[in-house]
Every structure is written in structure tokens, then in C-alpha cells.
Coordinates of C-alpha atoms in Angstrom, one line a residue:
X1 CA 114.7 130.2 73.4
X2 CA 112.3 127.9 75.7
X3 CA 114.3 128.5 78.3
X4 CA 114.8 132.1 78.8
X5 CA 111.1 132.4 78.3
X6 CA 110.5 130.1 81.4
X7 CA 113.3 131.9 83.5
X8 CA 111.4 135.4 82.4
X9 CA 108.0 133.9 83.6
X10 CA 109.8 132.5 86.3
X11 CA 112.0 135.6 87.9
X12 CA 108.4 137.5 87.3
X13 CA 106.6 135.5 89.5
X14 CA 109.4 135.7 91.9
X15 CA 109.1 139.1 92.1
X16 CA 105.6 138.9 93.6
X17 CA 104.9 139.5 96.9
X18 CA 103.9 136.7 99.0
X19 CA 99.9 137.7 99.6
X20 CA 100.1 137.8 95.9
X21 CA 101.6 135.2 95.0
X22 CA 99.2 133.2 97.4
X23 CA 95.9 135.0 95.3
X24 CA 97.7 133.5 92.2
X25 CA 98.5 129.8 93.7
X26 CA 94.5 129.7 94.6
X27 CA 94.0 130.3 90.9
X28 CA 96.1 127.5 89.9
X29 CA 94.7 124.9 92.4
X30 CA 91.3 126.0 90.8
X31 CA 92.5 125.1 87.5
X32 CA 94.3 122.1 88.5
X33 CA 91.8 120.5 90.6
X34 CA 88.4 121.0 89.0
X35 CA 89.4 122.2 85.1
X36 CA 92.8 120.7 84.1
X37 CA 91.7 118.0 86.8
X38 CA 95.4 117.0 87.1
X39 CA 96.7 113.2 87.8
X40 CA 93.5 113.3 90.1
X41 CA 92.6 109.5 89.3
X42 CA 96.0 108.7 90.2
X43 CA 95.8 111.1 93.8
X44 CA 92.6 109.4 94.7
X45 CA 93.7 106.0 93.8
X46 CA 96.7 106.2 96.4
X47 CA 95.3 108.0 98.7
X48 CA 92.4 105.5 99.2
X49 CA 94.7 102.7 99.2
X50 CA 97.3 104.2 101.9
X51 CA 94.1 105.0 103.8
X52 CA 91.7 102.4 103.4
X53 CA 90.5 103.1 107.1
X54 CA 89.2 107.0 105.9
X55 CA 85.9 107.2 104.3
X56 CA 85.2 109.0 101.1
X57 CA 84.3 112.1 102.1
X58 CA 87.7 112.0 105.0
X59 CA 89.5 111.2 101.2
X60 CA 88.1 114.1 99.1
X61 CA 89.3 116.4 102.4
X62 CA 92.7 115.6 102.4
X63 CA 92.8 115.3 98.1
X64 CA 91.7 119.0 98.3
X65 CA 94.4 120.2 101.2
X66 CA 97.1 118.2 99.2
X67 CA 96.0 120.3 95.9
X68 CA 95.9 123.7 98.0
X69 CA 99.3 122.9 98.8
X70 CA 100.9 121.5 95.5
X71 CA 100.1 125.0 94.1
X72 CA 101.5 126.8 96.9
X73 CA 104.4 124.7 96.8
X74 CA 105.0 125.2 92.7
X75 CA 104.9 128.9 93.8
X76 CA 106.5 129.1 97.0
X77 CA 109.3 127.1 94.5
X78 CA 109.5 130.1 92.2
X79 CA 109.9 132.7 94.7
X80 CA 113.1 131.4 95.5
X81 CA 114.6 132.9 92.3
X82 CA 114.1 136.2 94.2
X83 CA 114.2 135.3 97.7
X84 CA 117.3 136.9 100.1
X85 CA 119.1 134.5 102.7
X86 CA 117.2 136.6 105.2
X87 CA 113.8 135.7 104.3
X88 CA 114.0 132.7 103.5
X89 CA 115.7 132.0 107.0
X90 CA 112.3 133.6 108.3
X91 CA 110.4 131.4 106.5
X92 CA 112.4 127.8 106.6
X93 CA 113.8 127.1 110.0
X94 CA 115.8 123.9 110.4
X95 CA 115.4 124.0 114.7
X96 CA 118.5 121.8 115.4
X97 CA 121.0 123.2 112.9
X98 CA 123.6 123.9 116.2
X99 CA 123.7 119.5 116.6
X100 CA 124.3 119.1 113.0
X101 CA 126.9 122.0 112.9
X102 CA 128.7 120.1 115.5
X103 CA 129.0 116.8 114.1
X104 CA 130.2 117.9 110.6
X105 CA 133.3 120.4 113.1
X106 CA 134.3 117.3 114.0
X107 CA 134.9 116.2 110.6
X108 CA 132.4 113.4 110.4
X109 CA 130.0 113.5 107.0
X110 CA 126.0 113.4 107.1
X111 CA 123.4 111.9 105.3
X112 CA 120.2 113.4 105.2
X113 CA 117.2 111.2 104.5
X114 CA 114.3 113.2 103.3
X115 CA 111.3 112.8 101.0
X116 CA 108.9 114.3 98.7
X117 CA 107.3 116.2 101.4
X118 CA 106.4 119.6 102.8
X119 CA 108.6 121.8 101.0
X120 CA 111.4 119.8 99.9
X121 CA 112.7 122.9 97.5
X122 CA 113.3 125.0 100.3
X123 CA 115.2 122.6 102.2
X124 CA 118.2 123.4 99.6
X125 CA 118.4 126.7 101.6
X126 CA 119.9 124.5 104.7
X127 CA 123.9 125.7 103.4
X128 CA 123.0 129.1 104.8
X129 CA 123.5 127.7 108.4
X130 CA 125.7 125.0 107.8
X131 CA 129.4 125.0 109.1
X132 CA 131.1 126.8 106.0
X133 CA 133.8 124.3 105.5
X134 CA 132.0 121.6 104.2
X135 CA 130.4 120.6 101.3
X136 CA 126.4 120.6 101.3
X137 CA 124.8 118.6 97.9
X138 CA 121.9 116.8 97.3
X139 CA 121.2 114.1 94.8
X140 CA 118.6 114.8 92.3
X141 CA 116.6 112.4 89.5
X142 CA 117.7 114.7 86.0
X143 CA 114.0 115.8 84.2
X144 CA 113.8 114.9 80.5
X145 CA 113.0 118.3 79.4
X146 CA 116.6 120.0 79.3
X147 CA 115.5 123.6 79.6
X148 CA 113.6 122.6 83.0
X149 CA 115.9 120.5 84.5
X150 CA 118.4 123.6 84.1
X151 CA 115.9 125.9 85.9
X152 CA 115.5 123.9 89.0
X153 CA 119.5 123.3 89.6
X154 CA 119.8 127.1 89.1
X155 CA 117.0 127.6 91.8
X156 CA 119.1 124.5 94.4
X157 CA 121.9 126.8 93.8
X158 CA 120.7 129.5 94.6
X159 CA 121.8 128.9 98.5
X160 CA 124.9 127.1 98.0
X161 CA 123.8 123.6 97.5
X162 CA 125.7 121.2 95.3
X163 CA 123.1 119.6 92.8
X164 CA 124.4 115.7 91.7
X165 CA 122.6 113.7 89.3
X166 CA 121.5 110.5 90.5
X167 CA 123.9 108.2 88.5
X168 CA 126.8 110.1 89.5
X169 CA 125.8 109.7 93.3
X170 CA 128.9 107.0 93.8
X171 CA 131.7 108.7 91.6
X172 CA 130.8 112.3 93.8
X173 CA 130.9 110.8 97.0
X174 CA 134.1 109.0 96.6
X175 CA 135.8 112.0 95.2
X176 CA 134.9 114.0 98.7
X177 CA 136.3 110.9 100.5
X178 CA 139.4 111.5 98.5
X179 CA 139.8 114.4 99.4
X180 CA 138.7 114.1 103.0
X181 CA 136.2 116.4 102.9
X182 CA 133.5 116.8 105.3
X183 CA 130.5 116.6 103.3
X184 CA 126.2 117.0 104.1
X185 CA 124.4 115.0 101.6
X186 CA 120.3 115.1 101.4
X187 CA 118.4 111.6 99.9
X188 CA 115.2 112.1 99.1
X189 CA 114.9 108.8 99.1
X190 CA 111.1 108.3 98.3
X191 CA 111.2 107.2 94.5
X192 CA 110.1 104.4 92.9
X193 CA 112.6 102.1 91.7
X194 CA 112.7 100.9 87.9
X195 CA 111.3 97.4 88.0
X196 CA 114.4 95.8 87.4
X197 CA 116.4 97.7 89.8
X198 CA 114.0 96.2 92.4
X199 CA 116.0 94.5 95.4
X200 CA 113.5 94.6 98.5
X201 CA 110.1 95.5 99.6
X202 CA 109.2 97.4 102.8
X203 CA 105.6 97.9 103.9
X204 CA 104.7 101.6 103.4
X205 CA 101.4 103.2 103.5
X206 CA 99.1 99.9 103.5
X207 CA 101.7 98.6 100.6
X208 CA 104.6 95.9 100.3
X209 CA 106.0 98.6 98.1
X210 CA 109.8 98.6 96.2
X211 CA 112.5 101.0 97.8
X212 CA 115.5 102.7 96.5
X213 CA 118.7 101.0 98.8
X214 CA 121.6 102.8 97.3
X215 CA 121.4 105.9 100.2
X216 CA 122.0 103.1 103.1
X217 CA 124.6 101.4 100.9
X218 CA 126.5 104.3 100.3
X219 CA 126.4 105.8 104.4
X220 CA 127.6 102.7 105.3
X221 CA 130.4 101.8 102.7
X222 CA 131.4 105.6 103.5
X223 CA 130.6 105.9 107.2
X224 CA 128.1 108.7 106.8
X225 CA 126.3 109.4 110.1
X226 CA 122.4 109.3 109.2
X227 CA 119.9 111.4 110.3
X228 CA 115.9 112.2 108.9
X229 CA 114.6 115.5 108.5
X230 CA 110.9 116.2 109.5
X231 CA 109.6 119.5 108.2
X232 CA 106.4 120.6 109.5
X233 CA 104.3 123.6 107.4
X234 CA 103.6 125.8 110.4
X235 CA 101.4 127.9 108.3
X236 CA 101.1 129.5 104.8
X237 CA 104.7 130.4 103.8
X238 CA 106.4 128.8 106.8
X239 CA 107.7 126.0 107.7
X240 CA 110.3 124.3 110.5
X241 CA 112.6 121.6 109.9
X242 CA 113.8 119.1 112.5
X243 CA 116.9 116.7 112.0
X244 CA 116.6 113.3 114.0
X245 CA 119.0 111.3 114.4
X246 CA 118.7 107.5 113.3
X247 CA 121.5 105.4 114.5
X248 CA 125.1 105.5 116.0
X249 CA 126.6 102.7 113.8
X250 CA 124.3 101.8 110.9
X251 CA 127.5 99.6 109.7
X252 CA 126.3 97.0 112.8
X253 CA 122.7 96.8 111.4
X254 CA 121.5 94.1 109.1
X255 CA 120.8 95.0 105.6
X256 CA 118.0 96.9 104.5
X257 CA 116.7 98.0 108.1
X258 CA 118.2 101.4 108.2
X259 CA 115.9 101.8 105.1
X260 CA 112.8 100.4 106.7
X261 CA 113.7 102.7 109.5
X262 CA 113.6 105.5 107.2
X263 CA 110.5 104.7 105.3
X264 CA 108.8 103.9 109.2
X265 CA 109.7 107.6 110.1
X266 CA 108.7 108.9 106.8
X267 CA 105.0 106.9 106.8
X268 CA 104.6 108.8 110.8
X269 CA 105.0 112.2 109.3
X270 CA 102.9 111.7 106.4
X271 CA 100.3 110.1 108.3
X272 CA 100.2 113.7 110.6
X273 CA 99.7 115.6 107.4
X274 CA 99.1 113.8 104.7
X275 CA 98.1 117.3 102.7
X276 CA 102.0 118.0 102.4
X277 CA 103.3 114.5 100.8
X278 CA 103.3 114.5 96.9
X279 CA 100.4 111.8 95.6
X280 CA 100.6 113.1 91.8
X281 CA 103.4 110.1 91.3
X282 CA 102.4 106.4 91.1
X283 CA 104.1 105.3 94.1
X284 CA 102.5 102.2 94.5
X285 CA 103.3 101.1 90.9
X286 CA 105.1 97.9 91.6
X287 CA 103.8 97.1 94.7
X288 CA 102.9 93.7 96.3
X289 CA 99.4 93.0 98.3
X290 CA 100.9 93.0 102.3
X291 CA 100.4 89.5 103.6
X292 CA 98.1 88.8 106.6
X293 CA 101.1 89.2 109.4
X294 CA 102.5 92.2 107.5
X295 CA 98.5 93.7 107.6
X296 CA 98.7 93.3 111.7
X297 CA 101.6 95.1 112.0
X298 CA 101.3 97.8 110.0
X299 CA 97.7 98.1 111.3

């Protein structure tokens, strides 16, 4: 019963048009922000601390743009329940798709690294312009609540994306290799590790802070070829995505730095629009005070 009353609310909303639906998102940052006052001890808490060289009132700026835009995104999210190829190919451009298009013809496999930036949902739309014979998926962290977590695969689906559960990441992937099938993955690779799945510490955003390593792990044990996808919000409702390449042979590199190179590309983007990454989470949960050495190169 829950939910098909959230799908009903849900394909409603979608059906709104966009100038709409942007009337209603500046009625739920209101609410958010200064009535419901959302996670926003937690928002300024990070953002001070992965910009300790802003002062307050630089802080309060960017803790309003990032609200604007987490209720934009939470709407631009729904209207992708009635959303057609076409405009959302308008709206989410992915500049580059030709280079990726090319690698995957010549039957090598991609991995995507990505994070919890821009608009992340939309990026499930990339299997519109992908080369149609292989397989495009991207690994999700399954929500508690059953009746949401069945919403959001329906909405990644919606353009053709495979949606596999985190813990199943290694049992997919080796079936495509089976198979020798061609296969786009996307990481978004930005979560917090459980404490005791903690193996290594990168500095991120002023922070010795604890990474996920599975996504290098697994492009190297399979031979994926890596590359990092930098969306850009060009304006209300539109954004462009651009994939970067990251390195020819990640097998040759020592372990862990094609993970610090990911998190180094990651902290550059963020740092041009900070408004766009998500600060509701507790990233910096389990992380370390940087050392001295760490503080001057980071700096």
C-alpha cells in the first residue's frame, strides 16, 4: 500500500512541468532549510571543516546554494518517471560519449568513477547513447525502507541501466566476464566505509578520511579501463557531463593510488562548486586529524 501511494505522488509530480516543478522545489528548500531545518548541524559541520579557509558568512553562502539544489535535485529526480529520451538528452549531455562509444566497440569494459555530485540520478540516462551491445549497470547501496528502495531502481531503469546491489558487485561482474561481455559499470565511489571495513585513509577535503577500495580492486582484477565523470550544472535543469580518462594500465600502479587519484579529481570538482556535492551525510565520520606534511600538501 505504501508504495503505490509514493509511486502516485511520485508519477504526479512527474507530470509537472519544469517551471513548476521549480516553484515547488523553492517550497521545499523553504521548509527544509529554515522550518524542518534538515541535517543542517551536520551541513555546517562539514562544510566548515572541508573549508576552514572560508569565513562564516562565505559558509552560510554555499550551505544555502547546496539546499537550493538538494531540492531541485529531489525534484529534478522525480521527473524522471515522466521524462522522454528526448528531453532528457536536452537536459543531461555527456560531451565525450563518441570516445567512450569507441572503447567499449572494441570490446574493452569501463569503469566509471563518479560521486554524490551534481545530478548523479540523471547520469543513469547515459545507456541512451551508449554502444547498444553492451551492458550499462551501476552499483547501488540497497535503502532500508523496501518500498523506496523499489522506487529509485524503477526510476535507474527507466533508461536502460542495470541496478546491482552493492554486495553482489563481485558475483555480477564475473558473470559478464564469463560471458565476455562488454560491460560500462558507474562507482559512485564516495561512501563512507563501515568502521571495520576500513583499509586506507586518503586526504579529502581538509580530512585523512576512510575510502571504499573495492572499485580499484575490481578494474584491476578484471582489466576494466577507468575513467571519472565530471558533471557540471550549466543552469537550472541542465547539466553536461564529461568522461576523463585516468590511466592506461591501472594494473602497473601501486595499490590504493588509482583511488587517491579518484578522490584528488573528485575534491577539484567539488571545490569549483561545492553547492552541487551532497553534505547531508557524515562523511567525515571516521576520519583522522591530517598530520603537519599531509596539511602542506593538501594546502
Amino acid at each position: 500500500m505504501t508504495y503505490h501511494l509514493l509511486r502516485f505522488f511520485l508519477k504526479l509530480i512527474s507530470r509537472l512541468p519544469f517551471r513548476v516543478l521549480y516553484i515547488l522545489a523553492d517550497v521545499v528548500y523553504f521548509l527544509l532549510y529554515y522550518i524542518i531545518r534538515y541535517r543542517r548541524r551536520i551541513v555546517r559541520k562539514n562544510l566548515t571543516e572541508a573549508f576552514p579557509e572560508k569565513s562564516p558568512a562565505e559558509i552560510k553562502k554555499i550551505e544555502k546554494e547546496f539546499y537550493h539544489f538538494f531540492a531541485d535535485n529531489l525534484l529534478e529526480s522525480c521527473k524522471m518517471a515522466n521524462m522522454s529520451p528526448e528531453e532528457m538528452s536536452r537536459r543531461m549531455n555527456f560531451t565525450n560519449i563518441n570516445t567512450i562509444n569507441d572503447v567499449l566497440r572494441n570490446g574493452q569494459s569501463i569503469a566509471i568513477y563518479l560521486g554524490h555530485y551534481a545530478n548523479w540520478e540523471w547520469v543513469s540516462s547515459m545507456p541512451i547513447h551508449l554502444e547498444k551491445s553492451a551492458v550499462a549497470a551501476q552499483i547501488y547501496h540497497k535503502l532500508r525502507n523496501k518500498e523506496m528502495d523499489k522506487l529509485i531502481l524503477e526510476h535507474r531503469s527507466a533508461f536502460g541501466a542495470v541496478s546491482v546491489e552493492m554486495y553482489q558487485t563481485a558475483r555480477y561482474i564475473t558473470g559478464l566476464a564469463h560471458r565476455k561481455q562488454v560491460s560500462i559499470i558507474g562507482f559512485i565511489a564516495d561512501q563512507s566505509p563501515k568502521k571495520r571495513e576500513v583499509h586506507h585513509f586518503i586526504p579529502f577535503m581538509h580530512h585523512k578520511t576512510p575510502v571504499l577500495t573495492g572499485t580499484e580492486k575490481l578494474i584491476k582484477h578484471y582489466g576494466f579501463d577507468p575513467w571519472f565523470l565530471y558533471t557540471r550544472r550549466i543552469k537550472r535543469g541542465y547539466y553536461e557531463a564529461e568522461f576523463i580518462h585516468m590511466h592506461d594500465n591501472p594494473k602497473t600502479l601501486p595499490d590504493f593510488q588509482l583511488t587517491e587519484m579518484y578522490f584528488q579529481m573528485l575534491e577539484k570538482v567539488i571545490r569549483k562548486q561545492p553547492e552541487l556535492y551532497l553534505w547531508t551525510h557524515n562523511r567525515f565520520k571516521h576520519a583522522q586529524p591530517l598530520t603537519p606534511q599531509e596539511q602542506i600538501t593538501t594546502a
